[in-house]
Coordinates of C-alpha atoms in Angstrom, one line a residue:
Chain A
X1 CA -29.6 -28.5 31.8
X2 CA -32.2 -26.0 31.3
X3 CA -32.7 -25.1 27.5
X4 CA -33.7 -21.9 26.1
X5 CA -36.1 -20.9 23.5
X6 CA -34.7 -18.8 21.5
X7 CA -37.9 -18.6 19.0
X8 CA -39.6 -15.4 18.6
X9 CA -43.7 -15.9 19.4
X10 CA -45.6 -16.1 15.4
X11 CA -46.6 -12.1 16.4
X12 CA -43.1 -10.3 17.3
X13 CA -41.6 -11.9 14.3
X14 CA -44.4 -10.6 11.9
X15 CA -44.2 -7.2 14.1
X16 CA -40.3 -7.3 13.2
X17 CA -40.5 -8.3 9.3
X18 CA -43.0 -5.1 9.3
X19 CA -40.9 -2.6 10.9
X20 CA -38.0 -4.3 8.3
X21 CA -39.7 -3.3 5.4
X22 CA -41.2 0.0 6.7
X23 CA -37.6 0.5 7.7
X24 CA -36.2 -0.3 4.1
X25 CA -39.3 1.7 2.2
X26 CA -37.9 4.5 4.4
X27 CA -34.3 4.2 3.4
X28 CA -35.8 4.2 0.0
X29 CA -38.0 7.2 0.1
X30 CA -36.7 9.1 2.6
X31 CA -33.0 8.9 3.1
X32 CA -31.7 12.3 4.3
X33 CA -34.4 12.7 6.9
X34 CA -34.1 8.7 8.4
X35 CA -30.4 9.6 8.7
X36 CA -31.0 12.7 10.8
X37 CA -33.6 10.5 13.2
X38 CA -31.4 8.3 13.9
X39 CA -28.8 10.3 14.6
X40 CA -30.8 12.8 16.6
X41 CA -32.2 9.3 18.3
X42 CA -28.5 8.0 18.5
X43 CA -26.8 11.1 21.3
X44 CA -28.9 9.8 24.0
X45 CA -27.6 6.0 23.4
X46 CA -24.3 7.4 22.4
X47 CA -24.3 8.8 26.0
X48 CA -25.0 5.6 27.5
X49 CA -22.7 4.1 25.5
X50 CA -19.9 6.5 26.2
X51 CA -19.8 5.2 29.9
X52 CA -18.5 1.9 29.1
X53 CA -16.4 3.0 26.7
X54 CA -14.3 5.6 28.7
X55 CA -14.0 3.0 31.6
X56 CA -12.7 0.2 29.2
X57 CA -10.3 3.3 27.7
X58 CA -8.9 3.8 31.1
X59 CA -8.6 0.5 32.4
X60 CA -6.9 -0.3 29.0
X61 CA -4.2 2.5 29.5
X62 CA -3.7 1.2 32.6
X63 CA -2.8 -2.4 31.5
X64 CA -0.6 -0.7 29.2
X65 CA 1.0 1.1 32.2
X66 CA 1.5 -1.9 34.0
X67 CA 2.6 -4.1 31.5
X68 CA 5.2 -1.5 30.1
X69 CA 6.7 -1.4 33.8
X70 CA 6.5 -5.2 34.2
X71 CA 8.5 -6.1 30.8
X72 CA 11.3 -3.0 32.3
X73 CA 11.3 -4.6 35.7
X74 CA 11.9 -7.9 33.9
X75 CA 15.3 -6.0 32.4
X76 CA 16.0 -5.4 35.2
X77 CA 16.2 -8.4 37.3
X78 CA 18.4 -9.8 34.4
X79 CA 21.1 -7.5 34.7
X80 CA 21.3 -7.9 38.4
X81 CA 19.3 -9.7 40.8
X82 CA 21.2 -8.1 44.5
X83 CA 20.2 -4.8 43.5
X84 CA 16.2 -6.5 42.1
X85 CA 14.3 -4.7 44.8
X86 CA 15.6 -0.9 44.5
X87 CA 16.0 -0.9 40.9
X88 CA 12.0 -2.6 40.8
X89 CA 11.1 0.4 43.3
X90 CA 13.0 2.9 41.0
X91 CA 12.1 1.9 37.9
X92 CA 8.6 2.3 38.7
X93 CA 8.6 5.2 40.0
X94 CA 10.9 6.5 37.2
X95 CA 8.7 5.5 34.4
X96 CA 5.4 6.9 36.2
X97 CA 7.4 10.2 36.8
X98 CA 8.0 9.9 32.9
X99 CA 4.8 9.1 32.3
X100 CA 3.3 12.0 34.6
X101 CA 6.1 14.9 33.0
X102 CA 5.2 13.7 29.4
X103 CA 1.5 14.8 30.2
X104 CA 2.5 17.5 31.6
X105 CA 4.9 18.5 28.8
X106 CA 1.6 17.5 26.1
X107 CA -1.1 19.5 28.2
X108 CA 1.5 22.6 28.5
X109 CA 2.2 22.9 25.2
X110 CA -2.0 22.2 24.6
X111 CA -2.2 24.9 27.3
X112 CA 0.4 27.6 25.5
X113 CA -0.9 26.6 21.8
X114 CA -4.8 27.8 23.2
X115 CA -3.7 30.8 24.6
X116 CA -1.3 31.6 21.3
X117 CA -4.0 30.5 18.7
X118 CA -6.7 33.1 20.0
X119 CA -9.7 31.1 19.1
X120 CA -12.1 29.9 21.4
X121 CA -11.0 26.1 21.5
X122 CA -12.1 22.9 23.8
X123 CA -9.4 20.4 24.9
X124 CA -10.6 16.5 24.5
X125 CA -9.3 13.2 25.1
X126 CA -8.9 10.6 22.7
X127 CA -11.0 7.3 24.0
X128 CA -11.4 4.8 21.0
X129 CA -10.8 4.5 16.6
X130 CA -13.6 4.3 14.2
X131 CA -15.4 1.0 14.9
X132 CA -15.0 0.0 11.3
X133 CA -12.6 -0.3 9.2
X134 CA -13.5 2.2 6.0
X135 CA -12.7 5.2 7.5
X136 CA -9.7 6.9 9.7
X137 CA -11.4 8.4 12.8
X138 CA -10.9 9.0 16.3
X139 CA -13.4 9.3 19.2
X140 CA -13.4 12.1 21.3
X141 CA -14.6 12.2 24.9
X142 CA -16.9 15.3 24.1
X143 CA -19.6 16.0 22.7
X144 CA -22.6 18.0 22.3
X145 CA -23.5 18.5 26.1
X146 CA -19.9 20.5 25.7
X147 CA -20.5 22.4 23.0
X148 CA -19.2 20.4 20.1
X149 CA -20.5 20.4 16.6
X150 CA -19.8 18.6 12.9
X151 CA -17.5 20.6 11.2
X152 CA -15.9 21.7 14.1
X153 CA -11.6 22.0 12.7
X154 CA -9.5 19.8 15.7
X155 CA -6.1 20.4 16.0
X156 CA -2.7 19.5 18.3
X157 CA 0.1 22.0 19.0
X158 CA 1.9 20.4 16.4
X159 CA -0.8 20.9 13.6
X160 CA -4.1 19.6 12.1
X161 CA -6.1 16.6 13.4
X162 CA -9.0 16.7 11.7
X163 CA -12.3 17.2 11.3
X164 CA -15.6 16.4 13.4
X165 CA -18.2 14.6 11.0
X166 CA -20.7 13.1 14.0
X167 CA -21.5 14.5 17.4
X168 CA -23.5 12.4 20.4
X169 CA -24.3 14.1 23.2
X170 CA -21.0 13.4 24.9
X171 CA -18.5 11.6 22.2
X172 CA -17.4 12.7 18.7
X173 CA -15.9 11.3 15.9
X174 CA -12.9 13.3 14.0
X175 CA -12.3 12.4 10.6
X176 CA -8.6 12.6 10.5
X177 CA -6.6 14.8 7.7
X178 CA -5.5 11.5 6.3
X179 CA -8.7 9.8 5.0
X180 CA -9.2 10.1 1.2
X181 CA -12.9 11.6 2.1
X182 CA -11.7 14.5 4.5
X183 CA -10.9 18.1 2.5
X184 CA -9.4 21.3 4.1
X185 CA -8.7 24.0 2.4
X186 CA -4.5 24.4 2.5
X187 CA -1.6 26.8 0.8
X188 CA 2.1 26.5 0.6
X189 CA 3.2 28.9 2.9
X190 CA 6.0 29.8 1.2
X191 CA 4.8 30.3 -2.2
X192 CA 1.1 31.2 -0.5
X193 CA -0.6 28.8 -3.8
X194 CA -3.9 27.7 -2.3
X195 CA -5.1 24.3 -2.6
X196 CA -7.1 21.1 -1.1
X197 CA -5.4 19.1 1.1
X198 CA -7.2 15.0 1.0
X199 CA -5.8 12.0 2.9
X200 CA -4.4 9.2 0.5
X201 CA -4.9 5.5 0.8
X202 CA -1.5 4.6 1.9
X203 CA -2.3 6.8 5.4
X204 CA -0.6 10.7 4.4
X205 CA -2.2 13.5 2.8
X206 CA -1.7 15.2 -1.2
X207 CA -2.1 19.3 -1.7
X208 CA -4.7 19.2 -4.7
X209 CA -4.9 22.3 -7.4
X210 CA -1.5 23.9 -6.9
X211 CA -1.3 25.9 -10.3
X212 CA 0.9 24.7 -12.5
X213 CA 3.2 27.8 -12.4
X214 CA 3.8 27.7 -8.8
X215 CA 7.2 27.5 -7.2
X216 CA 6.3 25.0 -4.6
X217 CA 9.1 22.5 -3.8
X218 CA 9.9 19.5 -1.7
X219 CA 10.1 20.6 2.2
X220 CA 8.3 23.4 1.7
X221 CA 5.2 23.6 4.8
X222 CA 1.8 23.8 3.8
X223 CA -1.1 25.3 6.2
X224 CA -4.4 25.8 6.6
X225 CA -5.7 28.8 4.3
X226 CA -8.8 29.6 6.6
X227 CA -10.5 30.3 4.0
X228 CA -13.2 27.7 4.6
X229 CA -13.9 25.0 7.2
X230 CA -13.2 24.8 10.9
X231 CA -10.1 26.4 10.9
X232 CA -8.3 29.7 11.5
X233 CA -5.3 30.6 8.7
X234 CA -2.1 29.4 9.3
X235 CA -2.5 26.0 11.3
X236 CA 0.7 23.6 10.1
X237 CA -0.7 20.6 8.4
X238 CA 1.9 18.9 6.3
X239 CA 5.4 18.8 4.7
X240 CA 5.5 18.4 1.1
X241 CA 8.0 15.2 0.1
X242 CA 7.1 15.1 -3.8
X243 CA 5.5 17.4 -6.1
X244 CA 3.6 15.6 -9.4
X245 CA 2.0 16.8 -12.5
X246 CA -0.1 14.9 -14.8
X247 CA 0.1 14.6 -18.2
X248 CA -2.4 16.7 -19.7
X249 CA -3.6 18.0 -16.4
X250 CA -4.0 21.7 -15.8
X251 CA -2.9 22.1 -11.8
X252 CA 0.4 20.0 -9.7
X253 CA -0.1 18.1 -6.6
X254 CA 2.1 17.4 -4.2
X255 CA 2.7 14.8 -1.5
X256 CA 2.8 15.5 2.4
X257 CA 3.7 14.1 5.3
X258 CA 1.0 15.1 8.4
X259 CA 2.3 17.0 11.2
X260 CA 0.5 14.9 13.2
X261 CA 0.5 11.5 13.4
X262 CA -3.6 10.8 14.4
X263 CA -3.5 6.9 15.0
X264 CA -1.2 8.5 17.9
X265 CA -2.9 11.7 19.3
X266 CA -4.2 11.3 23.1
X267 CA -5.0 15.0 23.7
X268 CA -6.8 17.2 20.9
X269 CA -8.2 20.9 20.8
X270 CA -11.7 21.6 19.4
X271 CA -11.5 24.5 17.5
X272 CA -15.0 26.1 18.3
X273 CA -15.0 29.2 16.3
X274 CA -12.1 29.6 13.6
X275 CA -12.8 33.5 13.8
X276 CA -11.4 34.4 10.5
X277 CA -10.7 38.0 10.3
X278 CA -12.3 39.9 7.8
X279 CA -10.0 41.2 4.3
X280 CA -11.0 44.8 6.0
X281 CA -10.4 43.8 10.1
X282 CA -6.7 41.8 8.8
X283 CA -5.3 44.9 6.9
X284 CA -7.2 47.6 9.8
X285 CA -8.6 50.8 9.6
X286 CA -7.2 53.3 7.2
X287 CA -5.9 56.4 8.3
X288 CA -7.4 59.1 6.9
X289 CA -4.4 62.0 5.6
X290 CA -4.5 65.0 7.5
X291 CA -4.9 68.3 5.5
X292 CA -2.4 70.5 6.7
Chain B
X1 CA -32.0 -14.2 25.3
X2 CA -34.0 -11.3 27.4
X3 CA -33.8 -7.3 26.2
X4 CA -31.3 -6.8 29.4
X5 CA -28.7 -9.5 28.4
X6 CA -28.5 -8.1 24.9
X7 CA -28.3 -4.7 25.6
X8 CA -25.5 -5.1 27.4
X9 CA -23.8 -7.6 25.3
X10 CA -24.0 -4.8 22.7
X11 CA -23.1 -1.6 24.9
X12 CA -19.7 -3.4 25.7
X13 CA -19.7 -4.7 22.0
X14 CA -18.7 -0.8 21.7
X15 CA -16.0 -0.2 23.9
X16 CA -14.3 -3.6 22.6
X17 CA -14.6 -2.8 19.2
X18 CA -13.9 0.9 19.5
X19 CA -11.0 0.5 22.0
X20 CA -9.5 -2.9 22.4
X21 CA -9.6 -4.6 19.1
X22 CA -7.3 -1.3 17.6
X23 CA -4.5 -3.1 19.8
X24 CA -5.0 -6.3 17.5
X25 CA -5.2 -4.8 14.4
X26 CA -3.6 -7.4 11.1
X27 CA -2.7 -5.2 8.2
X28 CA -4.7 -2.3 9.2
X29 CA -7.8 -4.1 9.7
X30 CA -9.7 -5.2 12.9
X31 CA -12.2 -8.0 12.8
X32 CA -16.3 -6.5 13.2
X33 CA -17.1 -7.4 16.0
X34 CA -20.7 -6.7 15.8
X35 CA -20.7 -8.5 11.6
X36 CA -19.7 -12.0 13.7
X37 CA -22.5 -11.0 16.6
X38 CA -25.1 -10.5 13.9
X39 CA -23.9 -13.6 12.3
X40 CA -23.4 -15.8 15.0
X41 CA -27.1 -14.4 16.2
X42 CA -29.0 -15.7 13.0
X43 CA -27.4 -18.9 13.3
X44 CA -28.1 -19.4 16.9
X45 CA -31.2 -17.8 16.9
X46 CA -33.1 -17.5 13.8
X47 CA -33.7 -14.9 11.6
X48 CA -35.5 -12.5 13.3
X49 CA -33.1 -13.0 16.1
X50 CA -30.4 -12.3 13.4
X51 CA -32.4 -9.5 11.7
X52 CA -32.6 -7.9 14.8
X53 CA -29.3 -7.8 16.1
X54 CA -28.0 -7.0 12.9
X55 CA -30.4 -3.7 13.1
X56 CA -29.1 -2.6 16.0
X57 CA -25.5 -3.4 16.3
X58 CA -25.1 -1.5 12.7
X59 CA -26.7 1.6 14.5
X60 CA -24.9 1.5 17.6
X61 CA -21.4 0.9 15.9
X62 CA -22.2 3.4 13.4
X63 CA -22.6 6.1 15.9
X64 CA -19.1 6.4 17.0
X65 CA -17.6 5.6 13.1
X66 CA -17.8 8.0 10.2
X67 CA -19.9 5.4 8.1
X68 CA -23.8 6.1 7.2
X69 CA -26.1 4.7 9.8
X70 CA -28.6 3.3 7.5
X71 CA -25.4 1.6 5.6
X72 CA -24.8 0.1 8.3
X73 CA -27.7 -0.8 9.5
X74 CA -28.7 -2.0 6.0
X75 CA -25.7 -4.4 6.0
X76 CA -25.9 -5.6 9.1
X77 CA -29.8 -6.5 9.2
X78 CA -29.5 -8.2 6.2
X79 CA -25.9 -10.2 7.3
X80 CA -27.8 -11.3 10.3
X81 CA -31.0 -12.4 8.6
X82 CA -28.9 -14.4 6.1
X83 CA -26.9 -16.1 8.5
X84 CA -30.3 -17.2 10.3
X85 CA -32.0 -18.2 7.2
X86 CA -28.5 -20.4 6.1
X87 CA -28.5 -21.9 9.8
X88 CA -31.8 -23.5 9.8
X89 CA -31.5 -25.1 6.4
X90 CA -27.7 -26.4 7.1
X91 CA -28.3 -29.9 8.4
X92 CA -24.9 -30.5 10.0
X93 CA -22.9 -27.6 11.8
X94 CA -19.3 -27.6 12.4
X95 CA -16.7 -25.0 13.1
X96 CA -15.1 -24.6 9.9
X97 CA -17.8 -24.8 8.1
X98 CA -19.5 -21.4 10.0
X99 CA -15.8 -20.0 9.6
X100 CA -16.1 -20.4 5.7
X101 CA -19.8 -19.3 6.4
X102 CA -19.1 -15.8 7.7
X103 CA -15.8 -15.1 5.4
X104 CA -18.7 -15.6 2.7
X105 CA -21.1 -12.7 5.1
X106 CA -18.3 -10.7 6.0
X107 CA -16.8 -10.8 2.2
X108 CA -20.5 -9.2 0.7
X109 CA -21.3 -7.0 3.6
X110 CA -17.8 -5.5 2.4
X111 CA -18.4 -5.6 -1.2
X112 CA -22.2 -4.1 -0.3
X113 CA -20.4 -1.2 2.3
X114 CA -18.0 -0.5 -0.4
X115 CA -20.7 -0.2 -3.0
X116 CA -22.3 2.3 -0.9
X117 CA -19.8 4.8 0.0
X118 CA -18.5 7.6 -2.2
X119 CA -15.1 5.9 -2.7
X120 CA -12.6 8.7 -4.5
X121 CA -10.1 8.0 -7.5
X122 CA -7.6 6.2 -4.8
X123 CA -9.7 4.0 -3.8
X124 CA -11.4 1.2 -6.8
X125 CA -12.6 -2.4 -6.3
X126 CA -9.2 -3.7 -6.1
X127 CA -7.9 -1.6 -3.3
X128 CA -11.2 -2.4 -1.4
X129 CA -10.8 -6.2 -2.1
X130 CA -7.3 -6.3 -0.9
X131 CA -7.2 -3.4 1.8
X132 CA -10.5 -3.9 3.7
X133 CA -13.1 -7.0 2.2
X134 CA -10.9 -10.0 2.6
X135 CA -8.9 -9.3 5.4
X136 CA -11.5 -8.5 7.3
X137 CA -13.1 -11.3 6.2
X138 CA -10.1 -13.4 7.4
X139 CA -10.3 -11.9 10.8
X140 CA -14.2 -12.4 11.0
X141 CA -14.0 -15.9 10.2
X142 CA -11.4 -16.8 12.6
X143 CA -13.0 -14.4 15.3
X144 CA -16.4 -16.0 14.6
X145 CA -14.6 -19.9 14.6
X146 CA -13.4 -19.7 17.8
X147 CA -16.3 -17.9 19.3
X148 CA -18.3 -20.6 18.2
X149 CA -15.7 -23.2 19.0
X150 CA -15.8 -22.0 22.4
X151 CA -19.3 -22.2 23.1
X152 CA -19.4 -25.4 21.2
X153 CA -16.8 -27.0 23.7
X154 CA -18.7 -25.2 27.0
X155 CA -22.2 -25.3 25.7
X156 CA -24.6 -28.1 24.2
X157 CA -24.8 -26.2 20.7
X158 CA -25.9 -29.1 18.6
X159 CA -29.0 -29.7 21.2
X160 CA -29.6 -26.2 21.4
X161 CA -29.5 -25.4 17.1
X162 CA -31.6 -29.0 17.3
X163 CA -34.8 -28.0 19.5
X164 CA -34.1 -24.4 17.4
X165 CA -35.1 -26.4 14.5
X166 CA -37.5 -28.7 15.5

């Protein structure tokens, strides 16, 4: 058998130890700027990358597919084995109809919640979770080459996604609403309190700074305030199940459960410009009095 | 190993880690793929070879995650050049001893990732420890094991780590 040398020539590993420490001087002097090389470097290897990745997504929804209708077909054959080939036939077809009408039902209500929410908006596809394990992301199958930006609020028919934090030139990563590091600005829409809305550990979301006078309750919804961030005002975001206050502390919190469930989302609207109307646009122009 | 082979080994290391191994997740936690590359790289291949690998696979990954680049570049590199510098002064390889071997790698690239980030109030050293180091360090071990078992049972490692070291 033909063995390998897997030595590096005396040369490329001094060339190596140098770039190393240049590279760690770097991180040491120059953070911020390193990061924004590599990142600006990353998009085009991002692109690359994204090939592979969307091909493995769909062959992997596809073994899903298949194995979903094999484990039915094997029901099937159990309960009665005359009728195996028509019921094998049927049930396959029935569960791809089901499969084809519950996108359909998904990109119609994405399809009626763009037209309703009046902000210019991209719709993306979910291809792959963060590739660690510290943070609670998703990957889109966008990116820059479509107009997509950090920042940028993303959002279901059913509520608030997240938030994009990195952008190659054609995948993103959302930060979802229920990681501790992700912040949108939120109010109870009942009571209209204003507060920030931060995932938990445990996987939901808490409503920070709600005074301490407010009325807010359990089941009341909260949604996006549009004051800052990505988002336009009113977006649903969460239920509240609990309300707290610490002793000694000066506001409440309160805990939510999401809308939307993001380790679940396949379809996703990119909010590209929240378009928050102006205090003086919201309440319109005022009439002047005629003198009569 | 040529530039070709490992660049692909590493753009599919992606899709695997970003798509696949989400289907396998323990406790909320999927193994690092790339941690065990850079690991099993150093010890296969040296230091550099280690180094390396560990350089790149932290960048790559960390493109499609939320996590600093150079973090997890930092890690990575200095997982992989560890591992190589332990392999060529371990006299005697065996399986369990590189799975105890990269729970100890995975277990301080963890500590070192959590030391890094900006963890809020929720999350202190405990709820690290218990939520993310040493499960993941579980999973790397026994991902890294049998990786290693199998190319230990295919392969002639031993002749391989031996003319490495001579």
């Amino acid at each position: 058998m033909r063995m390998v040398n897997f030595r590096a020539p005396y040369n490329t590993g001094r060339l190596v130890i140098l770039l190393a420490v240049v590279l760690l001087v770097g991180f040491l002097l120059l953070p911020a700027q390193l990061q924004g090389l590599f990142q600006r470097a990353g998009s085009p290897v991002g692109w690359v990358v994204s090939w592979p990745l969307r091909a493995v997504a769909g062959v992997s929804d596809g073994i899903a597919d298949l194995w979903a209708g094999y484990v039915a077909l094997r029901t099937v054959e159990a309960e009665n084995r005359e009728l195996r080939k028509e019921l094998e036939y049927l049930k396959g077809q029935n569960s791809q109809l089901r499969e084809a009408a519950a996108a359909t039902d998904r990109l119609a209500a994405l399809l009626d919640f763009k037209q309703q929410i009046g902000v210019a908006t991209i719709a993306a596809q979910v291809i792959g979770r963060d590739t660690g394990n510290w943070y609670r992301t998703i990957i889109l199958n966008k990116g820059e080459a479509d107009g997509l930006r950090p920042d940028m609020g993303v959002v279901t028919p059913a509520g608030v996604v997240g938030r994009i934090v990195k952008t190659t030139r054609a995948t993103s990563v959302v930060l979802l609403v229920t990681d501790p590091n992700n912040a949108i600005a939120g109010l109870v829409q009942r009571t209209r309190d204003e507060g920030i809305v931060e995932g938990t550990s445990n996987g939901s979301a808490r409503l920070k700074y709600i005074p301490m006078l407010s009325d807010a309750r359990p089941g009341d919804r909260v949604v996006t305030s549009g004051l800052v961030g990505g988002f336009p005002k009113g977006v649903a975001i969460g239920t509240i199940t609990a309300i707290h206050k610490e002793d000694g502390g000066l506001f409440l919190s309160a805990e939510l459960v999401p809308e939307v469930d993001g380790e679940h989302v396949e379809e996703v609207l990119v909010i590209q410009s929240p378009a928050v109307p102006s205090e003086g646009e919201r309440l319109g122009t005022p009439k002047v009095k005629s003198k009569s | 190993m040529n530039v070709l082979v490992w660049s692909a080994l590493i753009v599919l290391m992606v899709p695997l880690q970003a798509v696949l191994l989400p289907y396998v997740k323990i406790a909320g936690v999927v193994p690092d793929i790339a941690l065990v590359a850079a690991c099993l790289a150093g010890v296969l291949g040296g230091e550099l070879h280690g180094l390396l690998a560990g350089l790149t696979l932290g960048w790559v990954m960390s493109l499609f995650s939320a996590i600093d680049p150079l973090v997890a570049m930092g890690v990575k590199g200095a997982v992989g050049y560890a591992a190589g510098f332990a392999g060529r002064h371990v006299v005697y390889f065996s399986w369990p001893m590189l799975m105890l071997g990269i729970f100890f790698f995975s277990c301080s690239a963890g500590l070192a990732t959590a030391s890094s980030l900006t963890l809020n109030g929720q999350q202190d050293l405990w709820w690290t420890l218990r939520t993310v180091v040493l499960p993941q360090g579980v999973l790397d071990a026994l991902v890294g094991g049998a990786l290693y078992w199998v190319a230990w049972s295919r392969f002639n490692v031993e002749r391989w780590m031996a003319e490495y070291r001579a």
